[in-house]
Amino acid sequence: MKAVKRWSVGNLRDMASLPGARHRAPPARRRVWIIMVLSLISIFFIFTYMYPHHSKRACYMISSRGCKALADWLPPSLREFSDEEIAARVVIREILSNPPVIRKNSKIAFMFLTPGTLPFERLWDRFFQGHEGKFSVYIHASKERPVHYSRYFVNREIRSDEVVWGRISMIDAERRLLANALRDPSNQQFALLSDSCVPLRSFEYIYNYLMYSNLSYVDCFDDPGQHGSGRHMNHMLPEIPKKDFRKGAQWFTMKRQHAVATMADSLYYSKFRDYCGPGIENNKNCIADEHYLPTFFHMLDPGGISNWTVTQVDWSERKWHPKTYMPEDITNELLNNLTSADTVLHVTSVGMGEEHWMPCMWNGIKRPCYLFGRKFHPDTLDKLLDLFSNYTRSVTWHL
């Protein structure tokens, strides 16, 4: 053992005299420096997380690429709600906690948004016949008093006001219809329809589809392009973050709880009333009826909506307005295609338009998507009346 010990000591001395040997800091000093560096990095991340700066100028002064990477890496910051937000969320949570009450006298409120006379009253009259007591009709006529052809529509106008496409007046008209329909406690489902809408199913099918569904059918999807979240206004912050800004068609059907929640909202509605419109901020063309309800329900009850609408419309032409069905388009083949579709398409405004398909699920079961069709020209009425019995009987309802 002594020989080994002498060899070790001598070997160490020789190593100390080798050329190029480096002087190393003691391990304790290295540990102190490492701890100090890690502490500074931790403090920076914590400060950035707890005190986010809206303009992020300081961050971008260092490195725009690094700032974006940091923003993507960090979890969303926790923000303290204002008194108004707390009150709004508590009220809406209480409303939505009430279970639906379906009775024998429960009704669907059919709410028509129209400039004047409804061109398809004769078709709706046939649709409603024999189902008295299970529906109610409400008409918002924004330009002139309608002329009626059906007894179901007589004296069903509510107080109306001017409606301008893309403006908050469209949302005001929807809320006006909901308020009047909610006055009848028997109304448990609320369907918003336009003057160009027609039924694609029998009354019994639509009644069962809506009454026994566990969702409201509100269209909602994330469009990260210029015509989606690109329309978000900074004035909507902090109550409506850009990441929660959603888009969807305005034509909905909703349960009574969601209708009451919509009428109870003033906070989020006021953001769209004041800041969603053409040219309000940086020439953004925010369209209130495409964003208010999708954003509202995505933020407050995302699991309570379907994220697709039961009103079919053809956007295949990729224009500002959907295709209008003309008399020559109305065939059994077209109507069968509309009533058999069981997937929906959302097209974003990213690039040439990204397509996203999703199945139509009814209480966990894949079913056909559409109950109503939209953008039918008034001249299609006669053909639709001729084919009505065929296309509405093509599918029977089974719970």
XYZ file of C-alpha atoms in Angstrom:
399
model
C 0.000 0.000 0.000
C 2.879 2.365 0.740
C 4.318 1.854 -2.757
C 1.029 2.681 -4.285
C 0.735 5.797 -2.174
C 4.205 7.052 -3.153
C 3.398 6.483 -6.819
C 0.191 8.484 -6.537
C 1.822 11.449 -4.883
C 4.635 11.525 -7.358
C 2.267 11.215 -10.247
C 0.278 14.176 -9.038
C 3.427 16.278 -8.763
C 4.423 15.377 -12.315
C 0.960 16.377 -13.585
C 1.241 19.719 -11.840
C 4.490 20.462 -13.705
C 3.142 19.568 -17.174
C 3.159 22.454 -19.674
C -0.152 24.073 -20.522
C -1.926 23.094 -17.313
C -4.964 25.413 -16.623
C -5.910 27.057 -13.367
C -9.580 26.219 -12.548
C -11.856 28.102 -10.208
C -12.745 26.278 -7.055
C -16.012 24.266 -7.381
C -17.743 26.423 -4.763
C -17.168 29.615 -6.802
C -18.523 27.962 -9.989
C -21.667 26.925 -8.162
C -22.255 30.510 -6.990
C -22.018 31.871 -10.561
C -24.385 29.210 -11.905
C -26.917 29.953 -9.171
C -26.719 33.697 -9.873
C -27.277 33.256 -13.633
C -30.199 30.883 -13.140
C -31.749 33.251 -10.597
C -31.565 36.206 -13.001
C -33.179 34.156 -15.798
C -35.938 32.967 -13.444
C -36.642 36.496 -12.234
C -36.895 37.708 -15.846
C -39.404 34.980 -16.793
C -41.496 35.515 -13.668
C -41.600 39.284 -14.204
C -42.567 38.840 -17.870
C -45.312 36.398 -16.931
C -46.774 38.457 -14.104
C -46.490 41.874 -15.740
C -47.052 41.505 -19.472
C -46.727 44.744 -21.429
C -49.421 45.263 -24.052
C -47.185 47.077 -26.506
C -44.162 44.815 -25.873
C -41.850 47.609 -27.019
C -39.160 46.768 -24.483
C -39.152 43.151 -25.563
C -38.895 44.011 -29.240
C -36.036 46.445 -28.584
C -33.918 43.420 -27.686
C -35.001 41.009 -30.444
C -38.308 40.727 -32.318
C -37.694 37.066 -33.099
C -36.687 36.305 -29.548
C -39.700 38.195 -28.197
C -42.117 36.190 -30.328
C -40.428 32.952 -29.312
C -40.706 33.967 -25.672
C -44.377 34.880 -26.056
C -45.095 31.525 -27.688
C -43.189 29.649 -25.000
C -44.720 31.347 -21.961
C -48.117 30.182 -20.694
C -50.974 32.722 -20.921
C -50.752 35.236 -18.115
C -53.362 35.190 -15.394
C -55.410 38.362 -15.481
C -57.563 39.601 -12.656
C -61.157 40.071 -13.842
C -62.834 43.434 -13.414
C -65.975 43.805 -11.292
C -68.074 43.899 -14.472
C -66.539 40.666 -15.772
C -67.017 38.859 -12.482
C -70.666 39.937 -12.326
C -71.298 38.950 -15.954
C -69.724 35.527 -15.570
C -71.534 34.766 -12.314
C -74.923 35.693 -13.790
C -74.364 33.694 -16.975
C -73.058 30.693 -15.042
C -76.194 30.690 -12.905
C -78.407 30.914 -15.992
C -76.651 28.036 -17.718
C -76.771 25.853 -14.603
C -80.560 25.590 -14.862
C -81.521 22.317 -16.573
C -83.800 22.464 -19.630
C -87.469 21.751 -18.995
C -89.182 19.909 -21.870
C -92.931 19.464 -21.530
C -95.733 18.431 -23.859
C -96.483 22.098 -24.544
C -92.840 23.060 -25.216
C -92.499 25.082 -28.397
C -89.963 26.190 -30.958
C -89.880 29.925 -31.622
C -89.350 30.543 -35.341
C -87.862 34.039 -35.585
C -87.811 35.595 -39.041
C -85.427 38.428 -39.872
C -86.733 40.050 -43.062
C -86.943 43.442 -44.785
C -90.644 42.920 -45.579
C -92.978 40.244 -46.934
C -91.765 36.663 -46.538
C -91.691 35.060 -50.018
C -91.956 31.488 -48.665
C -94.954 31.891 -46.344
C -96.974 29.355 -48.367
C -94.211 26.775 -47.906
C -93.927 27.488 -44.183
C -97.714 27.288 -43.908
C -97.611 23.733 -45.224
C -94.721 22.962 -42.886
C -96.638 24.177 -39.807
C -100.002 22.560 -40.612
C -101.118 20.008 -38.043
C -98.576 21.065 -35.412
C -100.443 23.897 -33.730
C -99.341 24.430 -30.146
C -95.759 23.290 -30.798
C -94.424 26.441 -32.413
C -94.659 30.219 -32.354
C -93.734 32.783 -35.000
C -92.017 36.167 -34.616
C -91.252 38.554 -37.474
C -88.768 41.432 -37.494
C -89.563 43.416 -40.665
C -86.960 46.155 -40.967
C -88.261 48.081 -44.000
C -91.996 47.556 -44.596
C -94.963 45.818 -43.041
C -95.328 42.339 -44.557
C -98.325 41.127 -46.544
C -99.349 37.696 -45.264
C -100.649 34.596 -47.004
C -100.698 32.307 -43.965
C -102.731 32.548 -40.774
C -99.676 31.478 -38.787
C -97.940 34.762 -39.649
C -100.793 37.248 -39.178
C -100.121 39.800 -36.410
C -96.810 38.166 -35.497
C -94.670 41.243 -36.212
C -92.660 42.692 -33.352
C -91.495 46.290 -33.010
C -88.751 46.549 -35.610
C -86.015 48.943 -36.597
C -83.658 49.485 -39.508
C -81.098 46.750 -40.101
C -77.832 47.369 -41.935
C -75.741 44.401 -43.035
C -72.477 44.139 -41.112
C -73.515 46.643 -38.445
C -74.544 46.172 -34.822
C -78.153 46.819 -35.883
C -78.213 43.200 -37.093
C -77.383 41.979 -33.579
C -79.945 44.389 -32.126
C -82.630 42.852 -34.356
C -81.656 39.343 -33.235
C -81.815 40.371 -29.582
C -85.169 42.056 -30.174
C -86.551 38.809 -31.580
C -85.132 36.792 -28.683
C -86.568 39.191 -26.092
C -90.064 38.919 -27.554
C -89.873 35.154 -27.919
C -88.648 34.729 -24.327
C -91.848 36.347 -23.051
C -93.581 33.020 -23.742
C -92.294 30.508 -21.154
C -93.355 27.614 -23.402
C -90.709 28.558 -25.980
C -87.756 26.277 -25.271
C -85.930 26.465 -28.596
C -85.217 29.550 -30.698
C -84.446 29.412 -34.425
C -83.224 32.492 -36.289
C -84.223 32.462 -39.978
C -84.037 34.864 -42.901
C -86.592 35.650 -45.577
C -84.696 33.335 -47.967
C -84.785 30.315 -45.623
C -86.844 27.183 -46.282
C -87.415 24.009 -44.224
C -85.485 20.951 -45.381
C -87.195 18.513 -43.005
C -90.649 17.760 -41.681
C -91.840 19.646 -38.629
C -91.711 16.484 -36.472
C -88.100 15.789 -37.461
C -86.971 19.347 -36.678
C -88.927 19.449 -33.418
C -87.319 16.261 -32.096
C -83.864 17.183 -33.409
C -83.857 20.457 -31.485
C -85.894 19.663 -28.378
C -83.877 16.607 -27.401
C -80.442 17.916 -28.308
C -77.967 18.641 -25.531
C -76.434 21.541 -27.501
C -77.336 24.839 -29.087
C -76.480 25.052 -32.772
C -74.255 28.117 -32.963
C -71.612 28.256 -35.678
C -68.132 28.931 -34.321
C -64.609 28.403 -35.637
C -61.130 29.903 -35.399
C -60.113 31.830 -38.509
C -56.586 33.209 -37.993
C -56.734 35.152 -41.277
C -57.521 38.783 -42.012
C -61.278 38.145 -42.171
C -61.230 36.239 -38.888
C -59.094 37.163 -35.887
C -57.585 39.853 -38.105
C -60.796 41.802 -37.424
C -60.194 41.803 -33.676
C -59.921 45.326 -32.262
C -57.439 46.268 -29.556
C -60.230 48.332 -28.002
C -61.918 45.034 -27.083
C -59.109 44.218 -24.671
C -58.817 43.026 -22.012
C -62.308 41.483 -21.823
C -62.081 39.899 -25.277
C -58.565 38.584 -26.031
C -57.604 38.056 -29.646
C -57.021 34.347 -29.008
C -60.730 33.961 -28.140
C -62.057 35.907 -31.131
C -64.219 33.580 -33.244
C -66.244 33.607 -36.451
C -69.426 31.915 -37.636
C -72.677 32.225 -39.544
C -75.340 34.229 -37.719
C -78.182 31.738 -38.278
C -78.570 29.810 -35.050
C -80.885 27.642 -33.046
C -80.419 27.807 -29.292
C -81.833 26.483 -26.060
C -83.742 28.752 -23.714
C -80.800 28.976 -21.304
C -78.547 30.322 -24.046
C -81.231 32.730 -25.236
C -81.561 34.129 -21.688
C -77.755 34.339 -21.346
C -77.583 36.293 -24.605
C -80.166 38.778 -23.373
C -78.439 39.061 -19.983
C -75.147 40.058 -21.585
C -74.288 43.715 -21.746
C -70.536 43.674 -21.163
C -69.416 41.666 -24.197
C -72.214 43.028 -26.379
C -71.033 46.577 -25.647
C -67.556 45.743 -26.950
C -69.004 44.726 -30.300
C -71.460 47.623 -30.323
C -68.713 50.182 -29.777
C -65.765 48.651 -31.603
C -66.944 46.129 -34.212
C -67.715 47.865 -37.481
C -66.110 48.918 -40.741
C -63.092 51.213 -40.439
C -63.168 51.672 -36.658
C -59.557 50.607 -36.193
C -56.812 50.390 -38.829
C -59.386 49.975 -41.612
C -60.464 46.591 -40.260
C -63.857 45.463 -41.516
C -65.355 43.867 -38.401
C -68.809 42.368 -39.010
C -70.712 42.084 -35.726
C -73.173 39.332 -36.669
C -70.300 37.058 -37.773
C -68.339 37.423 -34.538
C -70.425 38.405 -31.507
C -72.270 35.167 -30.662
C -69.448 32.809 -31.728
C -66.989 34.733 -29.528
C -69.437 35.116 -26.647
C -70.256 31.407 -26.402
C -66.680 30.298 -27.092
C -65.577 32.312 -24.068
C -68.424 31.488 -21.678
C -69.817 28.078 -22.678
C -67.675 26.434 -25.379
C -68.940 22.953 -24.535
C -72.574 24.008 -24.860
C -72.569 24.764 -28.597
C -72.172 22.580 -31.677
C -69.726 24.875 -33.532
C -71.784 24.447 -36.715
C -75.147 25.709 -37.937
C -78.185 23.667 -38.951
C -78.914 26.160 -41.753
C -77.288 25.107 -45.015
C -75.774 27.673 -47.369
C -73.504 27.276 -50.387
C -70.235 29.225 -50.146
C -68.568 27.345 -52.996
C -68.335 30.500 -55.141
C -66.050 32.066 -52.480
C -67.675 35.498 -52.729
C -68.840 37.983 -50.074
C -72.330 36.473 -50.251
C -73.346 32.824 -50.699
C -74.836 31.334 -53.830
C -78.538 31.952 -54.478
C -80.512 28.889 -55.543
C -82.543 29.590 -58.692
C -85.553 27.639 -60.064
C -83.366 25.610 -62.427
C -81.312 24.421 -59.430
C -84.281 22.930 -57.594
C -84.305 19.177 -58.213
C -84.785 16.073 -56.112
C -81.067 15.433 -56.442
C -80.159 18.837 -54.970
C -82.573 18.506 -52.064
C -81.408 14.954 -51.323
C -77.796 16.181 -51.303
C -78.656 18.970 -48.876
C -80.553 16.686 -46.504
C -77.992 13.862 -46.540
C -74.863 15.927 -45.802
C -73.338 14.796 -42.501
C -70.151 16.901 -42.466
C -69.675 20.665 -42.470
C -66.963 22.789 -44.019
C -65.310 25.852 -42.521
C -63.084 27.891 -44.808
C -60.612 30.332 -43.257
C -59.224 33.493 -44.831
C -55.648 32.217 -44.616
C -53.970 32.201 -48.019
C -56.318 30.865 -50.691
C -58.648 29.579 -47.971
C -57.827 26.666 -45.687
C -60.610 24.070 -45.506
C -61.551 22.324 -42.269
C -64.185 19.566 -42.245
C -65.977 18.295 -39.167
C -68.702 15.665 -38.618
C -72.177 16.674 -37.476
C -72.775 15.020 -34.111
C -76.179 14.905 -32.414
C -75.833 13.785 -28.780
C -72.723 11.831 -29.755
C -74.296 10.247 -32.845
C -73.339 11.251 -36.377
C -76.433 12.570 -38.136
C -77.289 14.751 -41.146
C -76.396 18.373 -40.490
C -79.099 20.578 -41.913
C -82.678 21.379 -40.951
C -83.055 24.554 -43.018
C -81.680 25.874 -46.296
C -80.878 29.486 -47.117
C -80.564 31.810 -50.093
C -83.431 30.413 -52.142
C -84.736 32.846 -54.738
C -88.475 33.696 -54.404
C -89.075 32.170 -57.836
C -88.187 28.731 -56.456
C -91.392 28.639 -54.371
C -93.550 26.648 -56.804
C -90.905 23.971 -57.340
C -90.303 23.650 -53.614
C -94.041 23.254 -52.991
C -94.194 20.491 -55.614
C -91.266 18.604 -54.070
C -91.938 19.384 -50.397
C -93.659 16.113 -49.502
C -90.919 14.045 -51.133
C -87.830 15.637 -49.640
C -89.254 16.094 -46.127
C -90.338 12.438 -45.926
C -87.032 11.049 -47.159
C -85.739 10.499 -43.612
C -87.752 9.521 -40.542
C -86.674 10.399 -37.020
C -85.472 7.792 -34.559
C -84.360 8.778 -31.063
